[in-house]
Amino acid sequence: MNQQEAQQRVEELYAMLHEQNHAYYVLDNPKMTDIEYDLLLKELIDLEESFPALASDNSPTRRVGGTVSERFEKVPHPSPMLSLGNAFNEADLIDFDRKVRQGLAEGTAFSYICELKIDGLAVSIQYENGHLLRGATRGDGAIGEDITTNIRTIRTVPLTISEKGKIDVRGEAYMPKKSFAALNAQRDESGEEPFANPRNAAAGSLRQLDSKVAAARNLAVFVYGIGSTSQLMDISSHSDGLNRLGVLGFQTNKERRTCATIEDVLAYVIEWTGKRTTLDYEIDGIVIKVDQFANQEALGLTSKSPRWAIAYKFPAEEAVSTLVDIELTVGRTGVITPTAILTPVKVAGTTVSRATLHNEDIIREKDIRLGDTVVIRKAGDIIPEVVRVVLEKRDEGSIPYQMPVRCISCGSDLTRLEGEVALRCMNSACKAQIREGLIHFVSRTAMNIDGLGEKVITQLFEANLIHTVADLYKLRYEQLIELERMGERSANNLIEAIEASKQNSFEKLLFGLGIRHIGSRVARTLAQEFGTMEKLIAAESEDLTVINEIGDKMADTIERYFEQAGNQDLIAELREAGVNFTYTGKKLDVEAVSDSSFFGKSFVVTGKMESYGREEAKEVIESLGGKVSGSVSKKTNVVVAGEAAGSKLTKAESLGIEIWNEEKFINEINDSKRD
Ligand code: IVH
């Protein structure tokens, strides 16, 4: 067989295998026997071996996995992955309906579409030119993790589709109940920790660095929407979109139903509340969406979620346990949080041994006492809580619980600030608060320093190596290696991770500083609006409050934060350490970068560079107005090729695409920044 004949046969095999895969996994209606399928697959594997040039990432042979990643790259989503507002009862749904009606022009015809809320994790699956290009987790909604090799192993996800152009398909990855039970049985037998529930199992499987492990986990995806598309797909409603996705070969959930009125919606909710356990997969509620795109657009979004959809969460399961103890912790702002320590009990699929008690008032209102028999639930959420005390079972002689009057860490008097329910330690030198502040700084949503968790921070703190977040940047290898259970490799990785965090976009740092009332979203808005730390510091109250999300109270805390000498010193130290003070996220300052040699061009980065990791290179290119894609095509303008670049470089050469080495890349960056 010559190459051309082989190519033709490969294409035939692709088509047959894809079709069978779809018939088997999505339609549940196999067209051939397993043996026939295996024979065709074997033929394809052999052909790819004899003609390596014919192998591709989206070959059905890749379903079994094989790629082992070192870590998951962070990838921005083409459009944000939003979450939904929640409804917990009929009244919430009726309220949602009222708001929808109010938001639409008088007399507008509209309908709802109800879907099962699959209990898994959201994924984005992008296609370009009909090929699966990337699969990503939701992450923080703006940036997720690249889990492409694992997504490819999911049999209900087509590797190629007939829709050309770019399309970002959104859905829920999940593990069917049966697969979950089998997996846990197997883990029990091999002495491994079982997964708490199918959602955790699915999430754990998709985060496997070895795609073979993920492939063996029998995951599936129900797609529930289109994030964005470059194609005019001639669809005008969500239900049209789902139907089209079905035709394209995706698995959509067939239990969806169009409802003309909120009464019909309520009937659907009641029906599925009763029937949920009959399904092969777990659901945790019902998602209700306004169907017509025109109506969705008219309703728009709030800061977090669309106004045209809501998630009804099933009522939580309850269980009974005993309150063994109340643990108190001091948070980074000095708040004392009580946590119930319980005799372990199963609630909604997981074993619960701790539950939040929130604050002093709640303990008093519910009159929760040590030794009480208590009812626990996981209300729609994952966080277990104490619902009430079973008074009939209370021991005689039990006494009401008293919160302490002094800080359990530093001993200073606790205060209750006006209008607050929390007890606070006001001593800013309180060790527990400082430690919590450090933990917050390195956490995922803040500076995201890999390898620096609560344990290491505590060790560093107790060894007197860090007092402020700026001290992290002064740490040396010799100091780290002295710590207990710290190997050479971990120490080196840690130094690298700390160094890498200096390049984070400004909002991460701003959030990490832990300024009161400044959550991660507000930090991002501030970073986008002001661009740099310097400009934010210089901002007056009025400059701050013109921003939608910033009220007087927030503006005031921000101003006061930067006025304090201690904070000014801290920022100076961070500057000295070389921590980035500039927003390099998605929003582009078009005017500033439109002259750059990156603007509007499509880049592919390949090979290894000394001064830039793949992800960093991507960030810089994007910040200068370029686009980065994973594969070389005729549309690629520039290939940045580091050391040991392979097939992408060869392909670029054959297509006559401009190629930059690292030196040229750096020069271009510097030139662009100077402009
Ligand atoms: S629609 C912008 N539909 O529930 C709307 N979500 O809080 C995007 N989910 O993050 C979500 N089943 O992970 C939608 N049929 C369904 C869903 C569903 C499960 C998850 C999804 C989302 C969360 C909503």
XYZ file of C-alpha atoms and ligand atoms in Angstrom:
699
model
C 0.000 0.000 0.000
C 1.403 3.415 -0.875
C 0.932 6.542 1.165
C -1.935 7.804 -0.940
C -3.866 4.576 -0.685
C -3.150 4.484 3.012
C -4.456 8.009 3.403
C -7.679 7.086 1.697
C -8.151 4.030 3.879
C -7.396 6.044 7.004
C -10.151 8.457 6.074
C -12.605 5.613 5.530
C -11.678 4.106 8.872
C -12.116 7.446 10.617
C -15.598 7.789 9.205
C -16.623 4.251 10.126
C -15.173 4.402 13.602
C -16.649 7.813 14.315
C -20.032 6.663 13.166
C -19.942 3.549 15.294
C -18.697 5.492 18.268
C -21.597 7.906 17.986
C -24.099 5.097 17.486
C -22.786 3.232 20.500
C -22.165 5.979 23.028
C -24.576 8.738 22.086
C -27.481 6.986 20.380
C -27.117 3.827 22.424
C -27.788 1.900 19.230
C -24.638 0.101 18.026
C -24.226 -0.526 14.318
C -21.558 -3.207 14.525
C -20.271 -5.729 17.017
C -17.410 -4.991 19.381
C -15.199 -7.390 17.457
C -15.846 -5.656 14.162
C -15.073 -2.329 15.801
C -11.858 -3.640 17.340
C -10.723 -4.992 13.991
C -11.225 -1.644 12.291
C -9.441 0.117 15.115
C -6.547 -2.330 14.913
C -6.298 -1.710 11.168
C -6.088 2.031 11.834
C -3.453 1.593 14.546
C -1.344 -0.486 12.145
C -1.694 2.046 9.352
C -0.684 4.900 11.654
C 2.343 2.920 12.677
C 3.413 2.247 9.103
C 2.646 5.788 7.949
C 3.299 8.043 10.937
C 2.524 11.141 8.887
C -1.097 10.014 8.766
C -1.558 9.991 12.512
C -3.431 12.967 13.928
C -4.456 14.198 17.345
C -8.079 13.631 16.515
C -7.695 10.067 15.347
C -10.098 7.580 16.966
C -6.949 5.770 18.109
C -6.359 8.631 20.569
C -9.464 7.754 22.537
C -7.442 5.387 24.678
C -5.208 8.170 25.891
C -1.475 7.857 26.175
C -0.250 11.421 26.525
C 1.132 12.178 29.952
C 1.180 15.887 30.776
C 3.448 17.512 33.308
C 0.818 19.960 34.342
C -2.281 21.615 32.942
C -1.700 24.828 31.071
C -4.007 27.716 31.925
C -6.133 28.829 28.990
C -8.464 31.803 28.612
C -12.008 30.995 27.460
C -13.146 32.622 24.204
C -16.117 33.961 26.172
C -16.644 33.754 29.940
C -18.123 30.620 31.437
C -20.858 32.074 33.585
C -22.646 30.418 36.432
C -26.338 30.564 37.254
C -28.422 32.159 39.966
C -30.091 29.646 42.255
C -33.685 28.918 43.163
C -34.525 26.720 46.123
C -38.329 26.684 46.120
C -41.459 27.475 44.201
C -41.484 31.084 45.339
C -37.985 31.630 43.911
C -39.115 30.247 40.565
C -42.214 32.400 40.487
C -40.038 35.380 41.304
C -37.718 34.460 38.443
C -40.720 34.287 36.090
C -41.896 37.700 37.263
C -38.483 39.242 36.603
C -38.320 37.656 33.170
C -41.702 39.139 32.284
C -40.697 42.523 33.637
C -37.487 42.414 31.642
C -39.214 41.704 28.344
C -41.253 44.215 26.409
C -44.977 44.026 27.059
C -46.625 41.242 25.088
C -43.386 39.527 24.029
C -43.996 35.857 23.275
C -41.526 33.586 24.983
C -41.128 30.090 26.326
C -38.907 28.307 28.794
C -36.816 25.262 28.254
C -36.241 23.025 31.263
C -33.210 20.780 31.475
C -31.831 18.438 34.050
C -28.965 19.961 36.000
C -26.267 17.362 35.587
C -24.066 17.011 38.657
C -20.609 17.054 37.166
C -18.237 19.785 36.101
C -18.527 22.347 33.360
C -16.266 21.975 30.339
C -15.649 24.028 27.241
C -14.847 22.108 24.070
C -13.599 24.121 21.150
C -13.567 23.106 17.525
C -11.897 24.748 14.588
C -12.259 23.652 10.999
C -14.305 20.732 12.192
C -11.583 19.444 14.516
C -11.547 19.263 18.270
C -8.956 21.835 19.185
C -9.177 22.193 22.923
C -11.032 21.058 25.987
C -10.887 23.143 29.144
C -12.272 23.192 32.657
C -14.266 26.182 33.850
C -11.552 27.385 36.229
C -12.463 30.838 37.474
C -14.844 31.404 34.568
C -12.353 33.508 32.599
C -9.400 31.113 32.583
C -9.581 27.348 32.793
C -7.169 24.475 32.521
C -6.284 22.790 29.276
C -7.514 19.203 29.568
C -7.673 18.467 25.838
C -5.976 15.085 25.973
C -8.406 13.907 28.619
C -11.456 15.322 26.845
C -10.441 13.403 23.699
C -10.787 10.162 25.615
C -14.488 10.818 26.332
C -16.425 8.732 23.892
C -19.527 10.943 23.778
C -17.401 13.873 22.588
C -16.934 13.893 18.797
C -13.357 14.452 17.649
C -14.468 15.890 14.337
C -17.702 17.622 13.411
C -19.165 18.788 10.132
C -19.514 22.392 11.317
C -16.541 24.426 10.079
C -15.334 27.627 11.618
C -14.797 28.122 15.319
C -17.293 26.856 17.809
C -17.063 26.608 21.572
C -19.423 23.956 22.892
C -20.273 23.965 26.590
C -21.403 21.017 28.610
C -21.193 19.035 31.789
C -18.701 16.198 32.158
C -19.969 13.518 34.506
C -19.473 9.958 35.587
C -22.458 7.627 35.255
C -23.577 6.101 38.574
C -22.640 2.583 37.468
C -19.116 3.546 36.468
C -18.761 5.367 39.755
C -19.810 2.315 41.756
C -17.431 0.093 39.794
C -14.569 2.526 40.202
C -15.037 2.780 43.945
C -15.322 -0.993 44.338
C -12.042 -1.307 42.504
C -10.426 1.355 44.652
C -11.660 -0.251 47.848
C -10.128 -3.481 46.771
C -6.760 -1.971 45.974
C -6.770 -0.054 49.243
C -7.174 3.346 47.617
C -9.355 6.087 49.023
C -12.789 5.905 47.375
C -14.244 9.006 45.718
C -16.952 10.750 47.727
C -19.431 11.102 44.855
C -19.639 10.899 41.060
C -18.892 14.600 40.687
C -15.626 14.323 42.589
C -14.762 11.211 40.648
C -15.392 12.991 37.337
C -13.384 16.027 38.408
C -10.544 13.862 39.702
C -10.508 11.897 36.473
C -10.404 14.940 34.229
C -7.515 16.293 36.247
C -5.437 13.169 35.687
C -2.132 14.053 34.110
C -1.969 10.629 32.526
C -4.702 10.590 29.893
C -4.756 6.800 29.942
C -6.143 6.897 33.453
C -8.814 9.366 32.372
C -9.636 7.164 29.378
C -10.282 4.227 31.685
C -12.717 6.189 33.844
C -15.703 6.035 31.542
C -16.686 9.677 31.627
C -19.336 11.264 29.473
C -20.417 14.777 28.542
C -23.897 16.172 28.075
C -23.605 19.369 26.085
C -25.973 22.171 27.054
C -25.049 25.140 24.951
C -22.791 27.054 22.623
C -20.389 29.508 24.247
C -19.472 31.310 21.068
C -19.179 30.595 17.416
C -17.676 32.257 14.372
C -20.307 30.668 12.167
C -23.772 31.907 11.435
C -25.471 28.708 12.383
C -28.963 29.831 11.506
C -30.410 29.080 14.911
C -32.596 31.435 16.869
C -33.175 29.631 20.114
C -31.459 27.539 22.738
C -33.530 24.505 21.763
C -32.527 24.947 18.101
C -28.933 25.039 19.298
C -29.299 21.823 21.253
C -30.952 20.111 18.312
C -28.122 21.211 16.069
C -25.527 19.995 18.544
C -27.293 16.645 18.520
C -27.099 16.488 14.728
C -23.414 17.334 14.903
C -22.869 14.203 16.978
C -22.872 15.517 20.538
C -24.772 13.924 23.364
C -27.551 16.245 24.480
C -29.892 15.341 27.296
C -33.185 14.130 25.917
C -35.231 14.871 29.025
C -35.374 18.567 28.161
C -38.812 20.058 27.740
C -40.178 23.306 26.370
C -42.625 24.921 28.774
C -45.000 27.694 27.840
C -45.690 28.865 31.394
C -44.086 28.851 34.823
C -46.800 26.380 35.893
C -45.476 23.930 33.319
C -41.973 24.576 34.651
C -43.112 23.796 38.199
C -44.724 20.580 37.009
C -41.441 19.552 35.364
C -39.547 20.348 38.565
C -41.934 18.270 40.674
C -41.852 15.406 38.201
C -38.055 15.200 38.243
C -37.774 15.705 41.978
C -39.592 12.394 42.193
C -37.839 10.666 39.319
C -34.251 11.771 39.813
C -33.067 8.540 41.364
C -34.229 6.568 38.309
C -31.556 8.160 36.127
C -28.193 6.546 35.325
C -26.423 9.759 36.318
C -26.740 12.177 39.195
C -28.579 15.436 38.865
C -28.695 18.127 41.512
C -31.498 20.244 40.146
C -33.233 21.640 37.109
C -31.968 24.429 34.868
C -34.620 26.718 33.445
C -33.745 28.927 30.486
C -35.645 31.417 28.380
C -35.498 29.728 25.002
C -35.392 32.486 22.359
C -32.004 34.138 21.779
C -33.700 37.476 21.116
C -35.360 37.304 24.538
C -32.140 36.185 26.191
C -30.416 39.179 24.724
C -33.124 41.543 25.875
C -32.816 40.195 29.422
C -29.027 40.319 29.442
C -26.645 39.448 32.257
C -26.019 40.523 35.810
C -22.393 40.739 36.917
C -22.251 36.991 37.514
C -24.962 35.218 35.639
C -27.544 35.527 32.902
C -30.955 36.955 33.792
C -32.563 34.544 31.356
C -31.738 31.381 33.264
C -31.855 29.978 36.757
C -30.812 26.769 38.471
C -33.368 25.160 40.740
C -31.507 23.122 43.355
C -33.138 20.063 44.816
C -33.702 20.246 48.569
C -30.846 18.859 50.536
C -30.777 15.494 52.157
C -30.592 15.590 55.931
C -28.880 13.332 58.447
C -28.513 13.128 62.232
C -25.217 13.312 64.107
C -23.695 14.331 67.444
C -21.829 17.555 68.100
C -18.559 16.435 69.623
C -16.795 19.771 69.739
C -16.747 23.316 68.409
C -13.492 24.284 66.754
C -12.581 27.958 66.543
C -10.334 29.462 63.898
C -9.074 32.983 63.357
C -9.469 34.179 59.768
C -7.222 36.599 57.903
C -9.327 39.583 58.874
C -9.493 38.441 62.489
C -12.957 36.901 62.314
C -13.437 33.977 64.675
C -15.278 31.161 62.908
C -16.833 28.281 64.794
C -16.963 24.859 63.134
C -18.963 21.904 64.402
C -16.978 18.716 64.859
C -19.393 15.849 64.370
C -19.418 12.100 64.603
C -19.043 11.164 60.919
C -22.319 10.712 59.085
C -23.280 10.214 55.426
C -25.181 13.093 53.861
C -26.047 13.239 50.161
C -23.223 10.989 49.110
C -20.349 12.210 51.280
C -19.265 11.559 54.821
C -19.536 14.688 56.891
C -17.570 15.225 60.079
C -17.420 19.023 60.124
C -20.054 21.620 59.478
C -19.895 25.352 59.526
C -21.651 27.102 62.404
C -21.066 30.479 60.762
C -21.069 32.756 63.812
C -22.019 33.395 67.413
C -25.568 34.495 66.587
C -26.401 31.316 64.763
C -25.126 29.213 67.653
C -27.265 31.222 70.029
C -30.363 31.291 67.820
C -30.268 27.566 67.289
C -29.080 27.084 70.860
C -26.440 24.624 69.757
C -24.624 22.989 72.691
C -21.744 20.583 73.023
C -22.982 16.985 73.056
C -26.239 17.832 71.248
C -27.843 15.574 68.692
C -28.044 17.701 65.559
C -29.590 17.572 62.093
C -27.053 18.124 59.282
C -27.670 18.944 55.640
C -25.877 20.074 52.545
C -28.171 22.743 51.312
C -27.931 22.723 47.527
C -24.317 23.521 48.117
C -21.419 21.366 49.088
C -20.957 23.012 52.443
C -22.516 21.009 55.265
C -24.381 22.886 57.949
C -26.217 22.252 61.186
C -29.936 22.770 60.613
C -31.269 22.308 64.144
C -30.869 20.557 67.450
C -32.982 17.512 68.325
C -34.040 18.881 71.710
C -35.692 15.662 72.867
C -32.297 14.060 72.866
C -30.486 16.779 74.782
C -28.652 15.644 77.923
C -29.860 17.048 81.186
C -27.405 19.431 82.668
C -26.108 20.687 79.282
C -25.258 24.376 79.297
C -25.452 27.015 76.547
C -22.272 27.398 74.497
C -20.182 30.467 75.204
C -17.870 31.972 72.626
C -14.522 33.011 74.116
C -13.849 36.631 75.052
C -10.177 36.526 74.084
C -8.470 35.584 70.823
C -7.508 31.928 70.860
C -4.297 32.760 69.044
C -2.959 35.982 70.550
C -5.125 36.427 73.648
C -6.254 39.957 72.878
C -9.871 40.963 73.590
C -12.399 40.036 70.929
C -14.724 42.731 69.621
C -17.996 42.744 67.793
C -17.980 45.574 65.296
C -21.184 47.485 64.849
C -23.508 45.878 62.354
C -21.486 42.688 62.192
C -22.338 39.242 63.467
C -18.722 38.167 63.728
C -16.444 38.294 66.704
C -13.123 39.756 65.697
C -9.591 39.866 66.948
C -8.518 43.458 66.221
C -4.812 42.864 66.736
C -3.218 43.179 63.294
C -0.070 41.591 64.695
C -2.056 38.475 65.642
C -0.100 35.521 64.367
C -3.113 33.549 63.227
C -4.284 36.462 61.078
C -0.889 36.970 59.514
C -0.602 33.301 58.699
C -4.079 33.277 57.133
C -3.195 36.358 55.091
C -0.141 34.559 53.732
C -2.211 31.500 52.878
C -4.688 33.716 51.081
C -1.920 35.407 49.096
C -0.593 32.156 47.640
C -4.023 30.593 47.038
C -5.304 29.656 43.598
C -7.500 32.690 42.984
C -4.774 35.007 44.257
C -1.099 34.514 43.297
C -1.604 30.795 42.653
C 1.820 29.612 43.789
C 2.029 25.876 43.172
C 3.463 23.891 46.044
C 2.823 26.601 48.615
C -0.148 25.499 50.629
C -1.241 25.900 54.183
C 1.326 23.425 55.475
C 4.422 24.978 53.934
C 3.264 28.495 54.767
C 2.827 27.434 58.381
C 6.285 25.887 58.418
C 7.872 28.992 56.908
C 5.978 31.205 59.274
C 6.902 29.227 62.367
C 10.524 29.131 61.254
C 10.362 32.940 61.194
C 11.241 33.007 57.505
C 8.191 34.980 56.424
C 6.213 37.716 58.123
C 4.745 39.577 55.186
C 3.877 38.475 51.673
C 6.906 40.348 50.371
C 9.126 38.008 52.404
C 8.070 35.168 50.115
C 10.115 36.755 47.359
C 13.221 36.775 49.514
C 13.174 33.061 50.218
C 16.279 31.167 49.190
C 16.758 27.535 48.305
C 19.052 26.991 51.299
C 16.285 28.099 53.630
C 13.619 25.945 52.049
C 15.689 22.807 52.018
C 16.024 23.047 55.791
C 12.285 22.606 56.235
C 10.947 19.255 57.314
C 9.777 16.986 54.503
C 11.129 19.364 51.840
C 13.140 17.611 49.141
C 15.558 19.194 46.668
C 13.100 18.940 43.872
C 10.222 20.471 45.784
C 12.450 23.275 47.013
C 13.556 24.036 43.473
C 10.028 23.862 42.146
C 8.875 26.164 44.880
C 11.511 28.767 44.129
C 10.505 28.574 40.482
C 6.807 28.864 41.269
C 7.404 31.907 43.471
C 9.505 33.474 40.744
C 6.861 32.718 38.127
C 4.156 34.330 40.235
C 5.900 37.680 39.786
C 4.554 37.729 36.232
C 0.926 37.332 37.271
C -1.490 39.859 35.973
C -2.099 42.680 38.471
C -5.575 41.601 39.608
C -4.102 38.474 41.174
C -1.754 40.529 43.323
C -4.443 43.037 44.181
C -6.770 40.290 45.355
C -3.897 38.585 47.155
C -3.207 41.648 49.273
C -6.432 40.852 51.068
C -7.831 44.366 51.229
C -11.195 44.174 52.958
C -14.225 44.022 50.669
C -12.008 43.449 47.618
C -12.957 40.072 46.271
C -11.470 38.556 43.160
C -14.069 40.044 40.843
C -13.686 43.558 42.151
C -9.913 43.153 42.005
C -10.197 42.254 38.351
C -12.434 45.214 37.601
C -10.061 47.588 39.386
C -7.056 46.136 37.580
C -8.815 46.468 34.244
C -9.948 50.009 34.892
C -6.708 51.386 36.306
C -4.209 49.157 34.546
C -1.428 49.555 37.088
C -0.841 49.665 40.814
C 0.505 53.213 40.518
C -2.673 54.470 38.890
C -4.838 52.700 41.431
C -2.867 54.186 44.310
C -3.203 57.630 42.788
C -6.959 57.230 42.362
C -9.238 59.452 44.409
C -12.502 58.288 45.896
C -14.452 59.798 42.964
C -12.329 57.940 40.427
C -13.209 54.740 42.201
C -16.917 55.233 42.709
C -17.570 55.992 39.038
C -16.987 52.283 38.516
C -20.245 50.402 38.674
C -19.297 47.811 41.218
C -17.480 50.135 43.611
C -19.520 51.753 46.322
C -18.475 54.396 48.873
C -17.516 51.844 51.484
C -15.214 49.987 49.126
C -13.676 53.165 47.762
C -13.008 54.241 51.311
C -11.288 51.005 52.320
C -9.137 51.090 49.183
C -8.049 54.653 49.812
C -7.338 53.963 53.448
C -5.408 50.820 52.631
C -2.952 52.688 50.434
C -2.611 55.537 52.936
C -1.214 53.305 55.637
C 2.537 53.472 55.940
C 2.876 49.743 56.576
C 1.041 48.956 53.366
C 3.084 51.470 51.412
C 6.255 49.766 52.623
C 4.880 46.407 51.649
C 4.096 47.605 48.131
C 7.541 49.145 47.818
C 9.071 45.822 48.788
C 6.967 43.964 46.261
C 8.001 46.442 43.585
C 11.628 45.973 44.565
C 11.199 42.201 44.274
C 10.055 42.649 40.684
C 6.428 41.649 41.143
C 4.330 42.732 38.166
C 2.079 45.712 38.903
C 0.361 45.811 35.520
C -2.839 44.265 34.290
C -1.971 41.860 31.509
C -5.298 40.080 31.354
C -7.669 39.922 28.488
C -8.870 43.467 27.979
C -6.676 45.150 25.442
C -5.693 48.733 25.277
C -6.163 48.740 21.524
C -4.617 52.125 20.985
C -1.489 51.223 22.887
C -0.829 47.972 21.100
C -2.186 48.553 17.621
C 1.295 49.481 16.387
C 2.902 46.368 17.759
C 4.170 43.718 15.405
C 1.877 41.299 17.231
C -1.379 43.110 16.692
C -4.036 41.102 14.866
C -1.619 38.354 13.940
C -1.968 34.677 14.581
C 0.946 33.009 16.390
C 2.007 29.487 17.123
C 4.604 28.937 19.847
C 6.651 25.764 19.690
C 9.843 24.329 21.165
C 11.498 25.405 24.391
C 12.590 28.948 25.168
C 14.888 30.039 27.935
C 13.071 33.085 29.176
C 9.470 32.244 28.358
C 7.294 29.310 29.254
C 4.591 28.430 26.745
C 1.907 30.064 28.846
C 3.927 33.206 29.517
C 4.711 33.612 25.834
C 1.040 33.329 25.114
C 0.138 35.937 27.694
C 2.642 38.407 26.271
C 1.476 37.855 22.713
C -2.117 38.336 23.733
C -1.320 41.406 25.764
C 0.218 42.891 22.623
C -2.846 42.137 20.552
C -1.845 38.835 18.953
C -3.658 35.533 18.952
C -2.093 32.225 19.829
C -3.192 28.969 18.364
C -2.042 25.429 19.011
C -1.507 24.306 15.456
C 0.112 25.676 12.335
C -2.169 26.366 9.396
C -2.235 28.646 6.397
C -3.778 31.261 8.651
C -0.761 31.322 10.972
C 1.275 34.512 10.544
C 4.267 33.792 12.749
C 5.733 30.705 14.361
C 7.875 31.404 17.415
C 10.284 28.488 17.531
C 12.417 27.740 20.561
C 14.957 24.953 20.972
C 14.132 21.517 19.659
C 11.049 22.659 17.787
C 9.614 19.743 15.834
C 6.819 19.118 13.388
C 5.186 22.525 13.812
C 8.373 24.222 12.684
C 8.716 21.875 9.723
C 5.157 22.554 8.719
C 5.640 26.309 9.066
C 8.702 26.111 6.827
C 6.839 24.155 4.215
C 4.038 26.718 4.231
C 6.499 29.579 4.020
C 5.350 31.116 7.322
C 7.496 33.713 9.074
C 9.601 32.144 11.818
C 11.049 33.933 14.855
C 13.654 32.519 17.181
C 13.702 33.459 20.850
C 15.994 36.436 20.354
C 13.797 37.903 17.637
C 10.718 37.255 19.779
C 12.192 39.139 22.726
C 13.322 42.019 20.517
C 9.869 42.335 19.035
C 8.317 42.361 22.499
C 10.676 45.066 23.654
C 10.063 47.139 20.549
C 6.328 46.829 20.960
C 6.482 47.847 24.578
C 8.623 50.856 23.786
C 6.174 52.198 21.179
S -26.429 26.211 31.584
C -24.742 30.528 31.351
N -27.445 23.789 31.676
O -24.664 23.986 36.441
C -25.389 29.245 31.654
N -25.736 24.335 33.222
O -24.687 26.984 37.961
C -24.478 28.091 31.704
N -25.063 22.508 34.666
O -21.851 25.879 35.634
C -24.993 26.899 32.364
N -26.437 21.002 33.859
O -21.755 23.379 35.215
C -26.558 24.648 32.206
N -28.380 21.682 31.596
C -27.522 22.529 32.131
C -26.642 22.158 33.184
C -25.777 23.103 33.704
C -25.479 21.230 34.733
C -24.042 23.106 35.555
C -22.999 23.914 34.847
C -23.098 25.317 35.377
C -23.902 25.137 36.625
C -24.851 26.305 36.799
